[in-house]
Amino acid sequence: MLAQDLLGHFERILHADPLIDEVGFLHPTQFSSLGCGEAGDSSPQASVFQHRYFWCRDHKLAISAEILPELYRAARDAYYNSRNGSSQAANLMSHAKALLILCPDMLTAWNSRKMVLSEKYDLVKLKDELQLCALILSYSPKNESTWSHRRWVLKQIAEQHQDMAELVEKESVLVKEIAERSKMNYRAWRHRCWLIPYMTSKQVLDELKKSTRWCELHVADNCCFHYRRALLLALLDGHLENGEDSLTWESETYLLWKDELRWDEMLIRRYRGRESLWNHRQFLSQRWIQQLLALEETGPSTTSQVDPFITQEICLLSECLNDPADEFEESRVQAELSALYILWISKQVPALKGKLEERLHFVSMGRLKDVLVRACRPEKLRPWMNLLGLADQSQ
Amino acid sequence: MAEEAELAADQHVRYIVTVEKKKDSFESLVMEHIRLNGAYWGLTTLDLLHKLHAVEAAEVVDWIMSCYHPESGGFGGNVGHDPHVLYTLSAVQVLCLFDRLDVLDVEKVADYVAGLQNEDGSFSGDIWGEVDTRFSYIALCTLSLLHRLHKIDVQKAVDFVVSCKNLDGGFGAMPGGESHAGQIFCCVGALAITGSLHHIDRDRLGWWLCERQCKDGGLNGRPEKLADVCYSWWVLSSLIMIDRVHWIDKKNLTKFILNCQDKENGGISDRPDNAVDIYHTYFGVAGLSLMEYPGVKPMDPAYALPLDVVNRIFLRK
């Protein structure tokens, strides 16, 4: 009997405040330290429940961990009873919501909600669904079922040719807030990348601008740099919502790319030994060089931009190799990353290998293999030498 | 000098068998909806440790079939849960362990999976449409084990997986998705099963994967993340499939996994001194299997099943 009362109370609170945006599961001892909650329920047990098991104020809900197993069982049983019986959709939705807040991973409960929502298109109800997902993501930011359900809702809206611009904007902000609290959250950033095809090129450019500062503050977070790469690719490939022509290299993208390379270099110099920054550079350089080489073929009279670029990258390499050792090993990692960066450029753009070796020789750094021997951990050398097509130099 | 760590096999067996029986503990409750995955993790581990007989085969098979949806041909995560490919693969894999594929309506199950292939070759996880390269792997693995790959457009499936390849040699969840060791395992496994590994730049991917090894010997899933035992499987099996596993320091990885054990109560955790769970217990033992740890059965890196089970499936038919 008690369990069903708990469930009833829980559902009444949820119904009374549809704007709840945060849920916490607290240890019973933490409960007593909370102040007065608000009445969301006028039933006789309400005051007992309020002080001991539930607390709700300013759209924040706390549940005592003490009752979780019982509450979960009650919600699960109520959900299945309403699903298997011929219960009203409203009951099913209410029980499913309670269950999902306790166990966001319950695919089956999400599916029931999809079934009810599929019966008739209702933008208001779909937006409520986004609210529910946001609530759950506030304490379960990596929950894949929730992110997946969210995408389903957005697809329903998009299919009705609703103007997605504002929604997409809000989604991006939501992901950013979640990413702030839950670093390197793959699911969250994957969702943000998923939004890109729904963006206009102006939105993509805005996203690039807006995420710059965030990336600077999170240089170890590979996700945000990958997001930038996805945005840049979207501008290049032109797979965007309003079907605008992809920007040509002679236009903004060319300048954007150059800026990105410069910005990445600045970060590399400031934050040593960060894989994400070097991964980003590899991506940028490879595309950049390929484009420069293509341009050279079409306009042989234009001065080569490839040579100055190589000179610049070798210069960066030299600085990284000559950095004094530090107690945190960052210089060593930086040296290795910079050497491997040059190695991969030479492999990915074979036309460049000769020019790279030439430049290395010109600045008295020997050959690429010498650079690797100098910069890499001895135990890691063998595969790199194999890649250069050389016999085992490390033994 | 520190004691040489050893695999506490008996304790792990005891842990798995105990957890399997405790259906009403809170730990079981929150895993209720993915119990079928849990069954795969627990039972495969038992088999790897030569102790599959510690559970009642008939009981397990009956329970698995109670998760089956005859109308659709799919399996749910537990009794009364909606079907999804995630649980369908686990069901098929567990039935393979017990050599009981005979209980299946193979055509129906294969049709369920094949029916989830989309126009572009990708696979949805269920009727609600979410696309992810994990589902490509799951579909191909399931159909291959059931000898029904011909029910789908294999070339398109391969093309979709290849379209998720990134410049760094890795693969993401969808085209343009960030490279992640788990997704990489799925894509490499999918390509291995379909004989399409030539699409992979083995050196490039091999490098990305071997850079996952951290100072403590463990493996992470992406740049700058902490090591986690589950990557011992995903990274290692991927490296084996592309023939670059010699780029990893196996000795240090073994040490890391063994340090994640609870040697008294059994079980393995994500990293040393954390709480254990079935999931990490499986991945830890599976990782040791791939490194040929004594006393652990060898595993097939693509099908994620003991080698003798896979041989039985493919050599017998």
XYZ file of C-alpha atoms in Angstrom:
712
model
C 0.000 0.000 0.000
C 2.746 2.388 0.956
C 4.552 1.953 -2.379
C 1.482 2.932 -4.384
C 0.948 5.971 -2.176
C 4.531 6.965 -2.813
C 4.020 6.621 -6.549
C 0.797 8.598 -6.403
C 2.492 11.390 -4.475
C 5.433 11.385 -6.880
C 3.194 11.618 -9.934
C 1.102 14.374 -8.366
C 4.219 16.457 -7.763
C 5.319 15.939 -11.381
C 1.892 16.914 -12.624
C 1.681 19.978 -10.398
C 4.975 21.334 -11.645
C 5.577 20.579 -15.330
C 8.582 22.902 -15.284
C 10.732 20.791 -13.001
C 14.188 21.005 -14.534
C 16.337 19.208 -12.000
C 16.029 15.992 -10.015
C 18.378 14.812 -7.293
C 18.492 11.486 -5.460
C 19.646 12.272 -1.947
C 20.785 10.208 0.976
C 18.167 10.328 3.772
C 20.535 12.274 6.025
C 20.848 15.020 3.414
C 17.074 15.325 3.322
C 16.741 16.738 6.806
C 19.017 19.606 5.908
C 16.717 20.809 3.125
C 14.395 23.673 3.934
C 10.642 23.757 3.454
C 9.347 22.366 0.246
C 6.207 23.430 -1.589
C 2.939 21.566 -1.359
C 2.304 19.797 -4.639
C -0.136 17.440 -3.081
C -3.008 17.891 -0.652
C -3.418 14.220 0.250
C -3.262 13.191 3.941
C 0.146 11.610 3.690
C 1.530 14.638 1.904
C 3.283 16.279 4.830
C 4.954 13.042 5.917
C 6.114 12.333 2.439
C 7.234 15.869 1.948
C 9.568 15.937 4.871
C 11.020 12.524 4.478
C 10.833 11.285 0.946
C 10.164 14.103 -1.509
C 11.117 17.738 -1.601
C 10.184 20.201 -4.308
C 10.854 23.915 -4.671
C 11.696 26.349 -7.468
C 11.309 23.547 -9.989
C 13.921 21.407 -8.231
C 12.869 17.969 -7.041
C 14.711 15.828 -4.515
C 13.884 12.185 -3.806
C 15.224 10.240 -0.871
C 17.372 7.294 -1.933
C 15.709 5.359 0.898
C 12.535 4.795 -1.147
C 14.042 4.279 -4.573
C 13.702 0.486 -4.837
C 10.047 0.606 -3.724
C 9.229 3.599 -5.863
C 10.862 1.987 -8.887
C 8.915 -1.244 -8.393
C 5.655 0.641 -7.971
C 6.280 2.727 -11.085
C 7.295 -0.315 -13.098
C 4.218 -2.303 -12.045
C 1.858 0.623 -12.643
C 3.401 1.219 -16.058
C 3.018 -2.414 -17.114
C -0.536 -2.604 -15.777
C -1.582 0.424 -17.783
C 0.272 -0.806 -20.853
C -1.235 -4.267 -20.822
C -4.703 -3.144 -19.769
C -6.808 -0.696 -21.769
C -5.814 2.259 -19.672
C -6.168 5.866 -20.787
C -3.184 7.261 -22.628
C -2.832 9.913 -19.923
C -2.299 7.254 -17.244
C 0.208 5.414 -19.379
C 2.137 8.623 -20.011
C 2.092 9.525 -16.327
C 3.404 6.140 -15.223
C 5.959 6.021 -18.037
C 7.225 9.464 -17.035
C 7.615 8.468 -13.393
C 9.397 5.271 -14.404
C 11.742 7.025 -16.828
C 12.771 9.640 -14.288
C 13.850 6.761 -12.057
C 15.263 4.618 -14.826
C 15.977 6.654 -17.978
C 17.381 3.634 -19.735
C 13.991 1.886 -19.970
C 13.665 1.700 -23.762
C 10.251 0.108 -23.508
C 8.812 3.044 -21.564
C 10.218 5.517 -24.094
C 8.597 3.435 -26.825
C 5.198 3.683 -25.159
C 5.529 7.439 -25.191
C 6.469 7.345 -28.865
C 3.392 5.257 -29.601
C 1.078 7.706 -27.885
C 2.738 10.724 -29.502
C 2.602 9.077 -32.934
C -1.173 8.895 -32.847
C -1.600 12.562 -33.612
C 0.894 15.300 -34.372
C 0.885 17.791 -31.494
C 3.705 20.309 -31.376
C 2.944 21.289 -27.776
C 3.153 17.685 -26.593
C 6.380 17.160 -28.546
C 7.920 20.215 -26.911
C 6.866 18.837 -23.508
C 8.736 15.708 -24.470
C 11.870 17.761 -25.060
C 11.346 19.215 -21.592
C 11.198 15.724 -20.090
C 14.372 14.697 -21.913
C 16.151 17.843 -20.716
C 15.084 17.080 -17.159
C 16.516 13.578 -17.323
C 19.705 14.720 -19.029
C 20.253 17.178 -16.192
C 21.220 14.274 -13.923
C 21.885 11.553 -16.482
C 23.758 13.432 -19.198
C 25.188 10.354 -20.881
C 21.953 8.431 -21.156
C 21.793 7.162 -24.716
C 18.081 6.234 -24.666
C 17.191 9.800 -23.730
C 19.345 11.371 -26.431
C 17.912 8.923 -28.949
C 14.336 9.750 -27.916
C 15.131 13.423 -28.217
C 16.285 12.909 -31.795
C 13.081 11.035 -32.576
C 11.037 13.981 -31.279
C 13.047 16.461 -33.367
C 12.583 14.303 -36.462
C 8.814 14.317 -35.912
C 8.855 18.088 -35.804
C 11.188 18.424 -38.791
C 8.976 16.133 -40.871
C 6.105 18.582 -40.451
C 8.296 21.220 -42.091
C 8.390 23.305 -38.955
C 10.996 26.009 -38.934
C 13.873 24.196 -37.283
C 16.204 27.181 -36.947
C 15.057 28.212 -33.481
C 14.837 24.646 -32.209
C 18.297 23.825 -33.513
C 19.631 26.926 -31.810
C 18.123 25.836 -28.486
C 19.441 22.291 -28.904
C 22.949 23.546 -29.432
C 22.731 25.672 -26.283
C 21.397 22.696 -24.324
C 24.282 20.494 -25.433
C 26.754 23.209 -24.559
C 25.333 23.461 -21.017
C 25.394 19.711 -20.579
C 28.900 19.493 -22.004
C 30.015 22.075 -19.481
C 28.895 19.884 -16.584
C 29.796 16.563 -18.149
C 33.147 16.826 -19.886
C 33.998 14.889 -23.032
C 30.423 13.603 -23.156
C 30.404 11.597 -26.406
C 26.615 11.250 -26.529
C 25.978 14.942 -26.049
C 28.441 16.055 -28.711
C 27.269 13.357 -31.100
C 23.827 14.908 -30.767
C 25.234 18.332 -31.562
C 26.923 16.951 -34.721
C 23.641 15.297 -35.660
C 22.004 18.750 -35.690
C 24.380 20.155 -38.311
C 22.427 19.039 -41.424
C 19.449 20.963 -40.014
C 21.465 24.186 -39.833
C 21.744 26.975 -42.382
C 25.265 28.013 -43.353
C 24.838 31.158 -41.306
C 24.046 29.029 -38.262
C 27.090 26.880 -38.949
C 29.301 29.971 -39.089
C 27.711 31.247 -35.880
C 28.346 27.928 -34.188
C 31.992 28.111 -35.191
C 32.322 31.596 -33.783
C 30.443 30.802 -30.590
C 32.351 27.615 -29.805
C 35.799 29.204 -30.175
C 35.969 30.500 -26.629
C 34.603 27.249 -25.202
C 37.264 25.231 -26.978
C 39.986 27.524 -25.693
C 38.855 26.750 -22.160
C 38.649 22.999 -22.770
C 41.703 22.114 -24.837
C 41.768 18.549 -23.549
C 38.209 17.906 -24.687
C 38.493 16.195 -28.060
C 34.734 16.445 -28.609
C 34.585 20.186 -29.110
C 37.400 20.121 -31.635
C 35.712 17.309 -33.509
C 32.559 19.436 -33.546
C 34.487 22.256 -35.191
C 35.786 19.813 -37.808
C 32.235 18.690 -38.499
C 31.140 22.319 -38.897
C 34.025 23.113 -41.251
C 33.254 20.035 -43.344
C 29.613 21.049 -43.530
C 30.636 24.412 -44.960
C 32.859 22.720 -47.505
C 30.513 19.997 -48.594
C 27.422 22.135 -48.670
C 25.062 19.585 -47.123
C 23.077 22.226 -45.382
C 19.413 22.892 -44.754
C 18.707 25.692 -47.165
C 20.640 24.100 -49.998
C 23.024 26.994 -50.346
C 25.989 26.474 -52.586
C 28.988 25.259 -50.694
C 31.450 28.029 -50.096
C 34.313 27.912 -52.530
C 37.904 28.065 -51.487
C 38.330 31.527 -52.885
C 35.762 32.795 -50.450
C 35.162 32.762 -46.729
C 36.116 29.138 -46.164
C 39.667 29.805 -47.325
C 40.043 32.581 -44.781
C 38.261 30.555 -42.125
C 40.661 27.653 -42.624
C 43.678 29.892 -42.432
C 42.347 31.440 -39.224
C 41.653 28.026 -37.779
C 45.216 26.891 -38.485
C 46.603 30.002 -36.865
C 44.320 29.655 -33.845
C 45.239 25.993 -33.428
C 48.929 26.868 -33.555
C 48.432 29.508 -30.872
C 46.769 26.930 -28.638
C 49.490 24.349 -29.324
C 52.127 26.798 -28.199
C 50.170 27.752 -25.105
C 49.028 24.266 -24.009
C 51.761 21.735 -24.544
C 51.214 18.021 -25.056
C 47.493 18.104 -25.848
C 46.479 15.341 -28.261
C 43.241 17.077 -29.287
C 45.085 20.115 -30.588
C 47.461 18.043 -32.704
C 44.608 15.852 -34.015
C 42.887 19.037 -35.049
C 46.002 20.276 -36.793
C 46.393 17.038 -38.711
C 42.896 17.364 -40.075
C 43.322 21.041 -40.957
C 46.758 20.627 -42.566
C 45.849 17.639 -44.644
C 42.876 19.352 -46.236
C 44.759 22.619 -46.534
C 47.724 21.099 -48.329
C 45.529 19.079 -50.642
C 43.644 22.206 -51.591
C 46.828 24.234 -52.089
C 48.298 21.518 -54.305
C 45.084 21.432 -56.349
C 45.204 25.210 -56.775
C 48.807 25.044 -57.904
C 47.913 22.623 -60.627
C 45.273 24.907 -62.063
C 47.343 28.078 -61.807
C 51.038 27.277 -62.190
C 51.967 30.906 -62.334
C 50.760 31.626 -58.785
C 53.481 31.544 -56.165
C 53.575 28.279 -54.278
C 51.840 28.482 -50.931
C 52.805 24.944 -50.098
C 56.469 25.738 -49.509
C 55.875 28.542 -46.996
C 53.379 26.307 -45.209
C 55.911 23.502 -44.897
C 58.536 25.932 -43.676
C 56.108 27.120 -41.028
C 55.246 23.614 -39.857
C 58.886 22.538 -39.659
C 59.551 25.673 -37.645
C 56.827 24.651 -35.208
C 58.329 21.166 -35.054
C 61.744 22.565 -34.275
C 60.397 24.657 -31.432
C 58.575 21.692 -29.959
C 61.678 19.511 -30.118
C 63.818 22.139 -28.475
C 61.483 22.903 -25.595
C 63.263 22.294 -22.286
C 62.050 19.277 -20.344
C 59.531 19.947 -17.584
C 58.487 17.971 -14.517
C 55.069 17.164 -15.953
C 56.424 15.536 -19.078
C 54.408 17.909 -21.220
C 57.406 18.889 -23.324
C 58.241 15.276 -24.046
C 54.679 14.544 -25.108
C 54.631 17.732 -27.181
C 57.863 16.724 -28.941
C 56.509 13.286 -29.741
C 53.167 14.616 -30.957
C 54.868 17.175 -33.202
C 57.167 14.544 -34.732
C 54.278 12.158 -35.356
C 52.294 15.024 -36.865
C 55.013 15.537 -39.487
C 55.226 11.781 -40.059
C 51.514 11.573 -40.781
C 51.557 14.565 -43.129
C 54.275 12.831 -45.112
C 52.243 9.632 -45.266
C 48.865 11.179 -46.028
C 50.178 13.509 -48.724
C 52.931 11.495 -50.423
C 53.650 14.380 -52.814
C 54.926 16.265 -49.818
C 57.432 13.774 -48.472
C 60.281 15.065 -50.606
C 59.642 18.701 -49.672
C 59.478 17.827 -45.969
C 62.782 15.966 -46.031
C 64.315 18.821 -47.997
C 63.241 21.389 -45.460
C 64.353 19.257 -42.502
C 67.746 18.948 -44.105
C 67.868 22.678 -44.813
C 67.383 23.531 -41.125
C 69.892 20.882 -40.070
C 67.428 18.550 -38.445
C 68.617 15.549 -40.402
C 66.007 13.257 -41.858
C 62.490 12.429 -40.710
C 63.714 9.201 -39.169
C 66.234 11.139 -37.073
C 63.459 13.395 -35.846
C 61.428 10.372 -34.784
C 64.342 8.746 -32.997
C 64.953 11.969 -31.135
C 61.360 12.670 -30.172
C 59.666 9.319 -29.624
C 59.752 6.893 -26.750
C 62.157 4.065 -27.666
C 59.523 1.367 -27.162
C 57.287 3.111 -29.695
C 59.878 3.465 -32.414
C 59.482 0.174 -34.191
C 56.053 0.767 -35.735
C 57.048 4.268 -36.820
C 60.167 3.002 -38.545
C 58.090 0.365 -40.300
C 55.807 3.111 -41.507
C 58.748 4.954 -42.994
C 59.712 1.747 -44.741
C 62.899 1.452 -42.777
C 64.500 -1.502 -41.073
C 64.253 -1.624 -37.278
C 66.460 1.225 -36.053
C 65.688 0.945 -32.380
C 67.635 -2.190 -31.607
C 58.797 -6.091 -4.531
C 55.068 -6.212 -5.327
C 53.361 -9.590 -5.590
C 52.746 -10.819 -9.129
C 49.045 -10.305 -9.706
C 47.026 -13.329 -10.763
C 43.576 -13.864 -12.197
C 41.200 -14.748 -9.344
C 39.139 -16.987 -11.634
C 37.224 -18.900 -8.934
C 36.128 -15.708 -7.222
C 34.901 -14.247 -10.495
C 32.889 -17.376 -11.241
C 31.337 -17.204 -7.778
C 30.560 -13.502 -8.241
C 28.816 -14.064 -11.568
C 26.754 -17.012 -10.356
C 25.689 -15.090 -7.240
C 24.673 -11.947 -9.130
C 22.739 -14.050 -11.615
C 20.664 -15.532 -8.807
C 19.995 -12.236 -7.014
C 17.131 -10.993 -9.158
C 15.642 -8.741 -6.511
C 18.673 -6.873 -5.317
C 18.706 -3.197 -6.175
C 21.688 -3.783 -8.435
C 19.626 -6.276 -10.416
C 16.598 -3.961 -10.450
C 18.370 -1.131 -12.212
C 19.774 -3.597 -14.750
C 16.429 -5.327 -15.299
C 15.871 -3.905 -18.750
C 19.248 -5.068 -20.026
C 19.306 -8.441 -18.290
C 19.811 -10.199 -21.611
C 23.025 -8.244 -22.194
C 24.011 -9.124 -18.627
C 23.381 -12.777 -19.422
C 25.754 -12.568 -22.380
C 28.462 -10.861 -20.320
C 28.154 -13.260 -17.401
C 27.775 -16.491 -19.317
C 30.506 -15.758 -21.848
C 32.849 -15.027 -18.953
C 31.924 -18.343 -17.349
C 32.627 -20.144 -20.611
C 35.970 -18.345 -20.997
C 36.874 -19.616 -17.528
C 35.701 -23.141 -18.452
C 32.768 -22.933 -16.031
C 29.671 -22.633 -18.222
C 28.306 -25.768 -16.535
C 27.937 -23.766 -13.299
C 24.529 -22.675 -14.604
C 21.546 -24.712 -15.729
C 21.548 -24.607 -19.534
C 17.871 -25.491 -19.917
C 16.809 -22.821 -17.442
C 18.817 -20.162 -19.247
C 17.522 -21.158 -22.675
C 13.925 -21.091 -21.429
C 14.367 -17.655 -19.941
C 15.986 -16.334 -23.120
C 13.060 -17.552 -25.197
C 10.662 -15.828 -22.811
C 12.257 -12.571 -23.995
C 11.395 -13.441 -27.594
C 8.634 -11.618 -29.481
C 7.171 -14.087 -31.978
C 5.256 -11.366 -33.856
C 8.360 -9.430 -34.752
C 11.146 -11.984 -34.429
C 13.175 -9.799 -32.068
C 14.260 -10.151 -28.446
C 13.683 -7.688 -25.607
C 16.096 -6.961 -22.778
C 13.946 -8.923 -20.343
C 10.513 -10.504 -20.215
C 7.916 -8.002 -21.372
C 10.439 -5.541 -22.818
C 10.249 -4.305 -26.397
C 12.460 -5.950 -29.033
C 15.703 -4.329 -30.134
C 18.750 -5.589 -32.023
C 20.939 -5.055 -28.958
C 19.184 -7.880 -27.137
C 18.630 -9.973 -30.233
C 22.379 -10.315 -30.737
C 22.926 -11.181 -27.067
C 20.217 -13.840 -27.293
C 21.768 -15.401 -30.376
C 25.246 -15.269 -28.829
C 24.117 -16.946 -25.606
C 22.301 -19.650 -27.563
C 25.544 -20.197 -29.480
C 27.377 -20.719 -26.177
C 24.968 -23.511 -25.293
C 24.795 -24.808 -28.875
C 21.019 -24.340 -28.801
C 20.342 -22.321 -31.947
C 17.828 -25.058 -32.682
C 15.260 -23.343 -30.421
C 15.129 -20.380 -32.771
C 12.838 -19.681 -35.671
C 15.925 -18.653 -37.600
C 14.087 -17.217 -40.604
C 11.890 -15.047 -38.403
C 14.774 -13.710 -36.320
C 16.872 -13.085 -39.435
C 13.951 -11.286 -41.094
C 13.577 -9.066 -38.015
C 17.190 -7.970 -38.250
C 17.253 -7.717 -42.052
C 14.081 -5.620 -41.955
C 15.925 -2.923 -40.021
C 18.306 -2.102 -42.880
C 17.731 1.353 -44.343
C 18.059 2.687 -47.894
C 21.571 3.952 -47.330
C 22.725 0.576 -46.014
C 22.688 1.618 -42.356
C 20.729 -0.250 -39.696
C 18.213 1.047 -37.193
C 18.169 -0.444 -33.704
C 14.440 -1.024 -33.770
C 11.275 0.179 -35.486
C 11.772 3.675 -34.073
C 14.598 4.384 -36.452
C 17.747 5.402 -34.548
C 20.810 4.762 -36.721
C 24.222 3.941 -35.253
C 27.213 1.952 -36.511
C 26.795 -0.252 -33.426
C 23.604 -1.537 -35.049
C 25.447 -2.260 -38.303
C 27.857 -4.499 -36.408
C 25.056 -6.131 -34.444
C 23.019 -6.868 -37.558
C 25.965 -8.302 -39.489
C 27.158 -10.360 -36.528
C 23.693 -11.775 -35.835
C 22.977 -12.624 -39.459
C 26.414 -14.135 -39.940
C 26.005 -16.402 -36.905
C 22.634 -17.480 -38.306
C 24.087 -17.968 -41.801
C 21.600 -15.469 -43.224
C 23.755 -12.598 -44.502
C 22.166 -12.985 -47.915
C 18.960 -11.454 -46.535
C 20.475 -7.970 -46.597
C 22.342 -5.780 -49.050
C 25.834 -6.504 -47.740
C 27.576 -4.104 -50.115
C 25.407 -1.192 -49.005
C 25.927 -2.148 -45.373
C 29.682 -2.034 -45.966
C 29.414 1.254 -47.860
C 27.594 2.841 -44.946
C 30.201 1.699 -42.431
C 32.978 3.007 -44.689
C 31.175 6.355 -44.918
C 31.671 6.679 -41.159
C 35.435 6.569 -41.508
C 37.214 9.678 -40.285
C 40.422 11.318 -41.402
C 42.201 9.992 -38.313
C 41.510 6.448 -39.513
C 38.872 5.802 -36.864
C 35.101 5.444 -37.044
C 32.209 7.185 -35.327
C 28.563 6.413 -34.607
C 27.369 7.963 -37.856
C 28.990 9.729 -40.834
C 31.028 12.585 -39.412
C 30.851 11.207 -35.876
C 33.871 11.399 -33.590
C 36.184 8.393 -33.544
C 35.558 6.274 -30.450
C 37.121 2.912 -29.605
C 33.730 1.257 -29.075
C 32.371 2.466 -32.398
C 35.679 1.522 -34.039
C 35.321 -2.038 -32.765
C 31.843 -2.183 -34.269
C 32.965 -0.880 -37.653
C 36.108 -2.992 -37.851
C 34.088 -6.038 -36.738
C 31.460 -5.311 -39.379
C 34.123 -5.048 -42.073
C 35.869 -8.191 -40.820
C 32.669 -10.229 -40.907
C 31.940 -9.091 -44.468
C 35.492 -9.607 -45.698
C 35.940 -5.871 -46.283
C 38.939 -4.991 -44.127
C 40.762 -3.599 -47.177
C 38.806 -0.352 -46.661
C 40.774 0.328 -43.514
C 44.047 2.228 -43.372
C 45.588 -0.274 -40.943
C 48.605 1.836 -40.052
C 46.607 4.976 -39.427
C 43.950 3.234 -37.364
C 46.553 1.064 -35.661
C 48.326 4.195 -34.512
C 45.147 5.830 -33.230
C 44.356 2.632 -31.316
C 47.768 2.063 -29.785
C 47.826 5.676 -28.615
C 44.965 4.662 -26.349
C 47.428 3.003 -23.980
C 47.925 5.189 -20.918
C 50.828 5.455 -18.504
C 49.148 3.037 -16.095
C 49.084 0.404 -18.840
C 45.312 0.558 -19.293
C 43.523 1.630 -22.452
C 41.196 4.586 -22.938
C 38.569 5.065 -25.617
C 39.476 8.500 -26.936
C 42.263 11.049 -26.595
C 42.811 12.434 -23.105
C 40.369 10.107 -21.341
C 41.090 7.849 -18.396
C 41.830 4.174 -18.920
C 38.863 1.841 -18.500
C 38.906 -1.947 -18.504
C 36.188 -2.213 -21.147
C 38.538 -0.720 -23.722
C 40.809 -3.710 -23.167
C 38.352 -5.505 -25.383
C 37.376 -2.887 -27.932
C 40.829 -1.570 -28.646
C 42.556 -4.939 -28.469
C 40.110 -6.835 -30.661
C 40.238 -4.041 -33.253
C 44.027 -4.188 -33.281
C 43.955 -7.962 -33.698
C 41.524 -7.725 -36.601
C 43.821 -5.264 -38.409
C 46.936 -7.170 -37.424
C 48.555 -4.419 -35.334
C 48.276 -5.823 -31.806
C 52.056 -5.919 -31.456
C 51.924 -2.126 -31.191
C 50.447 -2.459 -27.676
C 52.393 -3.210 -24.489
C 50.550 -6.381 -23.452
C 52.445 -6.867 -20.225
C 51.381 -3.518 -18.815
C 47.818 -3.925 -20.000
C 47.606 -7.329 -18.298
C 48.873 -5.779 -15.095
C 46.262 -3.042 -15.325
C 43.382 -5.483 -15.790
C 44.537 -7.686 -12.926
C 44.741 -4.613 -10.698
C 41.076 -3.938 -11.372
C 39.986 -7.189 -9.731
C 38.256 -7.539 -6.387
C 40.232 -10.627 -5.438
C 38.168 -11.350 -2.318
C 34.601 -11.027 -3.565
C 35.233 -11.511 -7.261
C 34.427 -9.249 -10.140
C 36.380 -6.624 -12.068
C 35.838 -2.848 -12.086
C 36.482 -0.139 -14.658
C 39.652 0.968 -12.952
C 41.535 -0.039 -9.793
C 39.674 0.283 -6.479
C 36.268 1.039 -7.963
C 33.076 -1.019 -7.548
C 32.877 -4.150 -9.701
C 30.122 -5.069 -12.130
C 29.322 -7.842 -14.600
C 30.056 -5.661 -17.613
C 33.645 -4.893 -16.640
C 34.194 -8.420 -15.373
C 33.418 -9.698 -18.851
C 35.572 -7.118 -20.640
C 38.505 -7.685 -18.325
C 38.471 -11.448 -18.843
C 37.858 -10.995 -22.574
C 40.853 -8.692 -22.809
C 42.993 -11.266 -21.017
C 41.706 -13.910 -23.422
C 42.856 -11.861 -26.400
C 46.286 -11.697 -24.806
C 46.265 -15.500 -24.363
C 46.291 -15.384 -20.574
C 46.723 -18.946 -19.230
C 43.529 -20.633 -18.096
C 41.308 -18.415 -20.250
C 39.802 -19.759 -23.485
C 40.779 -17.964 -26.694
C 38.158 -15.667 -28.238
C 37.178 -14.641 -31.725
C 37.785 -10.883 -31.928
C 35.029 -10.223 -34.466
C 32.196 -12.357 -33.067
C 33.080 -11.747 -29.404
C 32.575 -15.394 -28.552
C 34.965 -18.169 -27.529
C 36.844 -19.519 -30.539
C 35.560 -23.073 -30.109
C 31.970 -21.771 -30.203
C 32.603 -19.830 -33.422
C 34.367 -22.782 -35.009
C 31.424 -24.970 -34.153
C 29.087 -22.517 -35.914
C 31.132 -22.118 -39.070
C 32.922 -25.390 -39.510
C 30.031 -27.632 -38.789
C 27.336 -26.191 -41.081
